[in-house]
Amino acid sequence: TVLSTDVNVFPQPEHELRLKLAAKRVEDCSFGISESNRNYLALTQYVYHFAKKWDLDAWAMFLGNADGGTTQTGVGIELGRVLFDRVRIGAGYSVNGFEDGDMAENEAWERGFGVRVQLILSDWMFNGYEL
């Protein structure tokens, strides 16, 4: 079971603060052994839209285990550009690796340099279109 909530705040049009909290509970019953695991994720991103269609994204993440397991942290920075009004391409650097496919999905960055391509889906995407 994964529960997630996102909050985006725009104090000014060029500044955006994104917060994400998620929790996951897994119960595994295999070969007569029962095991449960509870993880939580906290993500903070600051996005600075410094020019038309250009942004600079700085982020920090924490993934912890409520049952006393390992923790992972990640920090990084990314320069991005929106193309075709719906596609964003970003190139950045992650100081340390971060991985959890169930919790982080597209927020899982490996250590080092990386490139991301994102399709932007939002309600403002349909502004000006009539159905």
CSV table of N, CA and C in Angstrom, one decimal:
chain,number,residue,atom,x,y,z
A,1,THR,N,0.8,-1.2,0.0
A,1,THR,CA,0.0,0.0,0.0
A,1,THR,C,0.9,1.2,0.0
A,2,VAL,N,0.6,2.2,-0.9
A,2,VAL,CA,1.4,3.4,-1.0
A,2,VAL,C,0.4,4.6,-0.9
A,3,LEU,N,0.7,5.5,0.1
A,3,LEU,CA,-0.1,6.7,0.2
A,3,LEU,C,0.9,7.9,-0.1
A,4,SER,N,0.4,8.8,-0.9
A,4,SER,CA,1.3,9.9,-1.3
A,4,SER,C,0.5,11.2,-1.4
A,5,THR,N,1.2,12.3,-1.0
A,5,THR,CA,0.6,13.6,-1.2
A,5,THR,C,1.6,14.6,-1.7
A,6,ASP,N,1.2,15.5,-2.6
A,6,ASP,CA,2.1,16.5,-3.1
A,6,ASP,C,1.5,17.9,-2.8
A,7,VAL,N,2.4,18.8,-2.6
A,7,VAL,CA,2.0,20.2,-2.4
A,7,VAL,C,2.9,21.1,-3.2
A,8,ASN,N,2.4,22.0,-4.1
A,8,ASN,CA,3.2,22.9,-4.8
A,8,ASN,C,2.8,24.3,-4.4
A,9,VAL,N,3.8,25.1,-4.1
A,9,VAL,CA,3.6,26.5,-3.6
A,9,VAL,C,4.3,27.5,-4.6
A,10,PHE,N,3.6,28.5,-5.0
A,10,PHE,CA,4.2,29.5,-5.9
A,10,PHE,C,4.2,30.9,-5.2
A,11,PRO,N,5.2,31.2,-4.4
A,11,PRO,CA,5.2,32.5,-3.7
A,11,PRO,C,5.3,33.7,-4.7
A,12,GLN,N,6.0,33.5,-5.8
A,12,GLN,CA,6.0,34.4,-7.0
A,12,GLN,C,6.0,33.5,-8.2
A,13,PRO,N,5.6,34.0,-9.4
A,13,PRO,CA,5.5,33.1,-10.6
A,13,PRO,C,6.8,32.4,-10.9
A,14,GLU,N,7.9,33.0,-10.7
A,14,GLU,CA,9.2,32.4,-11.1
A,14,GLU,C,9.8,31.4,-10.0
A,15,HIS,N,9.2,31.5,-8.8
A,15,HIS,CA,9.7,30.6,-7.7
A,15,HIS,C,8.6,29.5,-7.4
A,16,GLU,N,9.0,28.3,-7.3
A,16,GLU,CA,8.1,27.2,-7.0
A,16,GLU,C,8.8,26.3,-5.9
A,17,LEU,N,8.0,26.0,-4.9
A,17,LEU,CA,8.5,25.0,-3.9
A,17,LEU,C,7.6,23.8,-3.9
A,18,ARG,N,8.2,22.6,-4.1
A,18,ARG,CA,7.4,21.4,-4.1
A,18,ARG,C,7.7,20.5,-2.9
A,19,LEU,N,6.7,20.0,-2.3
A,19,LEU,CA,6.9,19.1,-1.2
A,19,LEU,C,6.1,17.8,-1.4
A,20,LYS,N,6.7,16.7,-1.1
A,20,LYS,CA,6.0,15.4,-1.3
A,20,LYS,C,6.3,14.6,-0.1
A,21,LEU,N,5.3,14.0,0.4
A,21,LEU,CA,5.4,13.0,1.5
A,21,LEU,C,4.7,11.7,1.0
A,22,ALA,N,5.3,10.6,1.3
A,22,ALA,CA,4.7,9.3,0.9
A,22,ALA,C,5.0,8.3,2.0
A,23,ALA,N,4.2,7.3,2.1
A,23,ALA,CA,4.4,6.2,3.0
A,23,ALA,C,4.0,4.9,2.3
A,24,LYS,N,4.7,3.8,2.6
A,24,LYS,CA,4.5,2.5,2.0
A,24,LYS,C,4.6,1.5,3.1
A,25,ARG,N,3.6,0.5,3.0
A,25,ARG,CA,3.6,-0.6,3.9
A,25,ARG,C,3.5,-1.9,3.1
A,26,VAL,N,4.4,-2.8,3.3
A,26,VAL,CA,4.5,-4.0,2.5
A,26,VAL,C,4.4,-5.2,3.5
A,27,GLU,N,3.6,-6.2,3.2
A,27,GLU,CA,3.5,-7.4,4.0
A,27,GLU,C,3.8,-8.6,3.1
A,28,ASP,N,4.8,-9.4,3.4
A,28,ASP,CA,5.2,-10.5,2.6
A,28,ASP,C,5.1,-11.8,3.4
A,29,CYS,N,4.3,-12.7,2.9
A,29,CYS,CA,4.1,-14.0,3.5
A,29,CYS,C,4.6,-15.1,2.5
A,30,SER,N,5.8,-15.5,2.6
A,30,SER,CA,6.4,-16.5,1.7
A,30,SER,C,7.1,-17.6,2.5
A,31,PHE,N,6.9,-18.8,2.0
A,31,PHE,CA,7.5,-20.0,2.6
A,31,PHE,C,7.2,-20.1,4.1
A,32,GLY,N,6.1,-19.7,4.6
A,32,GLY,CA,5.7,-19.8,6.0
A,32,GLY,C,6.3,-18.8,6.9
A,33,ILE,N,6.9,-17.8,6.3
A,33,ILE,CA,7.5,-16.7,7.1
A,33,ILE,C,6.8,-15.4,6.7
A,34,SER,N,6.4,-14.6,7.7
A,34,SER,CA,5.6,-13.4,7.5
A,34,SER,C,6.6,-12.2,7.9
A,35,GLU,N,6.6,-11.2,7.0
A,35,GLU,CA,7.4,-10.1,7.2
A,35,GLU,C,6.7,-8.8,6.8
A,36,SER,N,6.8,-7.8,7.6
A,36,SER,CA,6.2,-6.5,7.1
A,36,SER,C,7.3,-5.4,7.2
A,37,ASN,N,7.0,-4.4,6.4
A,37,ASN,CA,8.0,-3.3,6.2
A,37,ASN,C,7.3,-2.0,6.0
A,38,ARG,N,7.7,-1.0,6.7
A,38,ARG,CA,7.1,0.4,6.5
A,38,ARG,C,8.2,1.4,6.2
A,39,ASN,N,8.0,2.0,5.0
A,39,ASN,CA,8.9,3.1,4.6
A,39,ASN,C,8.2,4.4,4.4
A,40,TYR,N,9.0,5.5,4.5
A,40,TYR,CA,8.5,6.8,4.3
A,40,TYR,C,9.4,7.6,3.4
A,41,LEU,N,8.9,8.5,2.6
A,41,LEU,CA,9.7,9.4,1.7
A,41,LEU,C,9.3,10.8,1.9
A,42,ALA,N,10.3,11.7,2.0
A,42,ALA,CA,10.1,13.1,2.1
A,42,ALA,C,11.0,13.7,0.9
A,43,LEU,N,10.3,14.5,0.1
A,43,LEU,CA,11.0,15.2,-1.0
A,43,LEU,C,10.7,16.7,-1.0
A,44,THR,N,11.8,17.5,-1.1
A,44,THR,CA,11.7,18.9,-1.2
A,44,THR,C,12.4,19.4,-2.5
A,45,GLN,N,11.7,20.2,-3.3
A,45,GLN,CA,12.3,20.7,-4.5
A,45,GLN,C,12.0,22.2,-4.5
A,46,TYR,N,13.1,23.0,-5.0
A,46,TYR,CA,12.9,24.4,-5.3
A,46,TYR,C,13.2,24.6,-6.7
A,47,VAL,N,12.2,25.1,-7.5
A,47,VAL,CA,12.4,25.3,-8.9
A,47,VAL,C,12.4,26.8,-9.2
A,48,TYR,N,13.4,27.3,-9.8
A,48,TYR,CA,13.5,28.7,-10.2
A,48,TYR,C,13.4,28.8,-11.7
A,49,HIS,N,12.3,29.4,-12.2
A,49,HIS,CA,12.0,29.7,-13.6
A,49,HIS,C,12.7,31.0,-14.0
A,50,PHE,N,13.9,30.9,-14.4
A,50,PHE,CA,14.7,32.1,-14.6
A,50,PHE,C,14.6,32.8,-16.0
A,51,ALA,N,14.0,32.1,-16.9
A,51,ALA,CA,13.8,32.6,-18.3
A,51,ALA,C,12.6,31.8,-18.9
A,52,LYS,N,12.1,32.4,-19.9
A,52,LYS,CA,10.9,31.7,-20.6
A,52,LYS,C,11.4,30.3,-21.0
A,53,LYS,N,10.6,29.3,-20.4
A,53,LYS,CA,10.8,27.9,-20.7
A,53,LYS,C,12.1,27.3,-20.1
A,54,TRP,N,12.8,28.0,-19.3
A,54,TRP,CA,14.1,27.5,-18.6
A,54,TRP,C,13.8,27.5,-17.1
A,55,ASP,N,14.4,26.4,-16.5
A,55,ASP,CA,14.3,26.4,-15.0
A,55,ASP,C,15.5,25.7,-14.4
A,56,LEU,N,15.7,26.0,-13.2
A,56,LEU,CA,16.8,25.4,-12.4
A,56,LEU,C,16.1,24.8,-11.2
A,57,ASP,N,16.4,23.5,-11.0
A,57,ASP,CA,15.7,22.7,-10.0
A,57,ASP,C,16.7,22.1,-9.0
A,58,ALA,N,16.6,22.5,-7.7
A,58,ALA,CA,17.4,21.9,-6.7
A,58,ALA,C,16.5,21.1,-5.8
A,59,TRP,N,17.0,19.9,-5.4
A,59,TRP,CA,16.1,19.0,-4.6
A,59,TRP,C,16.9,18.2,-3.5
A,60,ALA,N,16.1,17.8,-2.6
A,60,ALA,CA,16.7,17.0,-1.5
A,60,ALA,C,15.6,15.9,-1.1
A,61,MET,N,16.1,14.7,-0.8
A,61,MET,CA,15.1,13.6,-0.5
A,61,MET,C,15.6,12.8,0.7
A,62,PHE,N,14.7,12.2,1.4
A,62,PHE,CA,15.0,11.3,2.5
A,62,PHE,C,14.1,10.1,2.4
A,63,LEU,N,14.6,8.9,2.4
A,63,LEU,CA,13.8,7.7,2.4
A,63,LEU,C,14.2,6.9,3.7
A,64,GLY,N,13.3,6.7,4.5
A,64,GLY,CA,13.6,6.0,5.8
A,64,GLY,C,12.7,4.8,6.0
A,65,ASN,N,13.2,3.9,6.9
A,65,ASN,CA,12.4,2.7,7.2
A,65,ASN,C,11.9,2.9,8.7
A,66,ALA,N,10.6,2.8,8.9
A,66,ALA,CA,10.0,3.0,10.2
A,66,ALA,C,10.3,1.9,11.1
A,67,ASP,N,10.8,0.7,10.6
A,67,ASP,CA,11.0,-0.4,11.4
A,67,ASP,C,12.5,-0.6,11.7
A,68,GLY,N,13.3,0.5,11.5
A,68,GLY,CA,14.7,0.4,11.9
A,68,GLY,C,15.7,0.0,10.8
A,69,GLY,N,15.3,0.0,9.6
A,69,GLY,CA,16.2,-0.4,8.5
A,69,GLY,C,17.1,0.7,8.0
A,70,THR,N,17.6,0.6,6.8
A,70,THR,CA,18.5,1.6,6.3
A,70,THR,C,17.8,2.8,5.8
A,71,THR,N,18.5,3.9,5.7
A,71,THR,CA,17.9,5.2,5.2
A,71,THR,C,18.8,5.6,4.0
A,72,GLN,N,18.1,6.3,3.1
A,72,GLN,CA,18.8,6.9,1.9
A,72,GLN,C,18.5,8.3,1.9
A,73,THR,N,19.5,9.1,1.5
A,73,THR,CA,19.3,10.5,1.2
A,73,THR,C,19.8,10.9,-0.1
A,74,GLY,N,19.3,11.9,-0.7
A,74,GLY,CA,19.7,12.3,-2.0
A,74,GLY,C,19.6,13.9,-2.1
A,75,VAL,N,20.6,14.5,-2.8
A,75,VAL,CA,20.5,15.9,-3.1
A,75,VAL,C,21.1,16.1,-4.5
A,76,GLY,N,20.6,17.1,-5.2
A,76,GLY,CA,21.1,17.3,-6.5
A,76,GLY,C,20.5,18.6,-7.1
A,77,ILE,N,20.9,18.9,-8.3
A,77,ILE,CA,20.5,20.1,-9.1
A,77,ILE,C,20.3,19.7,-10.5
A,78,GLU,N,19.4,20.4,-11.2
A,78,GLU,CA,19.1,20.1,-12.6
A,78,GLU,C,18.7,21.3,-13.3
A,79,LEU,N,19.2,21.5,-14.6
A,79,LEU,CA,18.8,22.6,-15.5
A,79,LEU,C,17.9,22.0,-16.5
A,80,GLY,N,16.7,22.6,-16.7
A,80,GLY,CA,15.7,22.1,-17.6
A,80,GLY,C,15.2,23.1,-18.5
A,81,ARG,N,14.6,22.6,-19.6
A,81,ARG,CA,14.0,23.4,-20.7
A,81,ARG,C,12.8,22.7,-21.2
A,82,VAL,N,11.7,23.5,-21.3
A,82,VAL,CA,10.4,23.0,-21.8
A,82,VAL,C,10.4,23.1,-23.3
A,83,LEU,N,10.2,22.0,-24.0
A,83,LEU,CA,10.1,22.0,-25.5
A,83,LEU,C,8.6,21.7,-25.9
A,84,PHE,N,8.2,22.2,-27.0
A,84,PHE,CA,6.9,21.9,-27.6
A,84,PHE,C,5.7,22.1,-26.5
A,85,ASP,N,5.9,22.9,-25.6
A,85,ASP,CA,4.9,23.3,-24.5
A,85,ASP,C,4.5,22.1,-23.6
A,86,ARG,N,4.9,20.9,-23.9
A,86,ARG,CA,4.5,19.8,-23.1
A,86,ARG,C,5.6,18.8,-22.7
A,87,VAL,N,6.8,19.0,-23.2
A,87,VAL,CA,7.9,18.1,-23.0
A,87,VAL,C,9.1,18.9,-22.3
A,88,ARG,N,9.5,18.3,-21.2
A,88,ARG,CA,10.6,19.0,-20.5
A,88,ARG,C,11.9,18.1,-20.5
A,89,ILE,N,13.0,18.7,-20.9
A,89,ILE,CA,14.3,17.9,-20.9
A,89,ILE,C,15.2,18.6,-19.8
A,90,GLY,N,15.7,17.8,-19.0
A,90,GLY,CA,16.6,18.3,-17.9
A,90,GLY,C,17.9,17.5,-17.9
A,91,ALA,N,19.0,18.2,-17.5
A,91,ALA,CA,20.3,17.6,-17.3
A,91,ALA,C,20.8,18.0,-15.9
A,92,GLY,N,21.2,17.1,-15.1
A,92,GLY,CA,21.6,17.5,-13.8
A,92,GLY,C,22.6,16.5,-13.2
A,93,TYR,N,22.9,16.8,-11.9
A,93,TYR,CA,23.9,16.0,-11.2
A,93,TYR,C,23.3,15.7,-9.8
A,94,SER,N,23.4,14.4,-9.4
A,94,SER,CA,23.0,13.9,-8.1
A,94,SER,C,24.3,13.6,-7.3
A,95,VAL,N,24.4,14.2,-6.1
A,95,VAL,CA,25.6,14.0,-5.3
A,95,VAL,C,25.7,12.6,-4.8
A,96,ASN,N,24.5,12.0,-4.4
A,96,ASN,CA,24.5,10.6,-3.9
A,96,ASN,C,23.3,9.9,-4.5
A,97,GLY,N,23.4,8.7,-4.7
A,97,GLY,CA,22.4,7.9,-5.3
A,97,GLY,C,21.1,7.7,-4.4
A,98,PHE,N,20.0,7.5,-5.1
A,98,PHE,CA,18.8,7.3,-4.4
A,98,PHE,C,17.9,6.4,-5.2
A,99,GLU,N,17.4,5.3,-4.6
A,99,GLU,CA,16.6,4.4,-5.3
A,99,GLU,C,15.6,3.7,-4.5
A,100,ASP,N,14.3,3.7,-4.9
A,100,ASP,CA,13.2,2.9,-4.4
A,100,ASP,C,12.1,3.0,-5.5
A,101,GLY,N,12.0,2.1,-6.3
A,101,GLY,CA,11.1,2.1,-7.5
A,101,GLY,C,9.6,2.2,-7.1
A,102,ASP,N,9.2,1.6,-5.9
A,102,ASP,CA,7.8,1.7,-5.5
A,102,ASP,C,7.5,3.1,-5.0
A,103,MET,N,8.4,3.7,-4.2
A,103,MET,CA,8.1,5.0,-3.6
A,103,MET,C,8.4,6.2,-4.5
A,104,ALA,N,9.6,6.2,-5.0
A,104,ALA,CA,10.1,7.3,-5.7
A,104,ALA,C,9.7,7.4,-7.2
A,105,GLU,N,9.4,6.3,-7.8
A,105,GLU,CA,9.1,6.2,-9.2
A,105,GLU,C,10.0,7.1,-10.1
A,106,ASN,N,9.5,8.2,-10.6
A,106,ASN,CA,10.4,9.0,-11.5
A,106,ASN,C,11.3,9.9,-10.7
A,107,GLU,N,11.2,10.0,-9.4
A,107,GLU,CA,12.1,10.8,-8.6
A,107,GLU,C,13.3,10.0,-8.2
A,108,ALA,N,13.6,8.8,-8.7
A,108,ALA,CA,14.7,8.1,-8.3
A,108,ALA,C,15.9,8.4,-9.1
A,109,TRP,N,16.9,9.1,-8.6
A,109,TRP,CA,18.0,9.6,-9.3
A,109,TRP,C,19.2,8.7,-8.9
A,110,GLU,N,20.0,8.3,-9.8
A,110,GLU,CA,21.2,7.6,-9.5
A,110,GLU,C,22.3,8.6,-9.3
A,111,ARG,N,23.4,8.2,-8.7
A,111,ARG,CA,24.5,9.1,-8.4
A,111,ARG,C,25.2,9.5,-9.7
A,112,GLY,N,25.6,10.8,-9.8
A,112,GLY,CA,26.3,11.3,-10.9
A,112,GLY,C,25.4,12.1,-11.9
A,113,PHE,N,25.9,12.3,-13.1
A,113,PHE,CA,25.1,13.1,-14.1
A,113,PHE,C,24.0,12.3,-14.7
A,114,GLY,N,22.9,13.0,-15.0
A,114,GLY,CA,21.8,12.3,-15.6
A,114,GLY,C,21.0,13.2,-16.5
A,115,VAL,N,20.2,12.6,-17.4
A,115,VAL,CA,19.3,13.4,-18.3
A,115,VAL,C,17.9,12.8,-18.1
A,116,ARG,N,16.9,13.7,-18.0
A,116,ARG,CA,15.5,13.3,-17.9
A,116,ARG,C,14.6,13.9,-19.0
A,117,VAL,N,13.7,13.1,-19.5
A,117,VAL,CA,12.7,13.6,-20.4
A,117,VAL,C,11.3,13.4,-19.7
A,118,GLN,N,10.5,14.5,-19.6
A,118,GLN,CA,9.3,14.4,-18.9
A,118,GLN,C,8.1,15.0,-19.8
A,119,LEU,N,7.0,14.3,-19.8
A,119,LEU,CA,5.8,14.8,-20.4
A,119,LEU,C,5.0,15.5,-19.3
A,120,ILE,N,4.6,16.7,-19.6
A,120,ILE,CA,3.9,17.6,-18.6
A,120,ILE,C,2.4,17.4,-18.8
A,121,LEU,N,1.8,16.8,-17.8
A,121,LEU,CA,0.3,16.6,-17.8
A,121,LEU,C,-0.3,17.4,-16.7
A,122,SER,N,-1.1,18.4,-17.0
A,122,SER,CA,-1.7,19.2,-16.0
A,122,SER,C,-3.0,19.8,-16.5
A,123,ASP,N,-3.8,20.3,-15.6
A,123,ASP,CA,-5.1,20.8,-16.0
A,123,ASP,C,-4.9,22.1,-16.9
A,124,TRP,N,-3.8,22.9,-16.6
A,124,TRP,CA,-3.6,24.0,-17.4
A,124,TRP,C,-3.2,23.7,-18.8
A,125,MET,N,-2.8,22.4,-19.0
A,125,MET,CA,-2.5,21.9,-20.4
A,125,MET,C,-3.6,22.1,-21.4
A,126,PHE,N,-4.9,22.0,-20.9
A,126,PHE,CA,-6.0,22.1,-21.7
A,126,PHE,C,-6.6,23.5,-21.8
A,127,ASN,N,-6.0,24.5,-21.2
A,127,ASN,CA,-6.5,25.9,-21.3
A,127,ASN,C,-6.6,26.3,-22.7
A,128,GLY,N,-7.7,26.8,-23.1
A,128,GLY,CA,-7.9,27.3,-24.5
A,128,GLY,C,-8.5,26.2,-25.4
A,129,TYR,N,-8.6,25.0,-24.9
A,129,TYR,CA,-9.2,23.9,-25.8
A,129,TYR,C,-10.7,23.7,-25.4
A,130,GLU,N,-11.5,23.5,-26.3
A,130,GLU,CA,-12.9,23.3,-26.1
A,130,GLU,C,-13.3,21.9,-26.5
A,131,LEU,N,-14.0,21.2,-25.6
A,131,LEU,CA,-14.4,19.8,-25.9
A,131,LEU,C,-15.8,19.8,-26.4
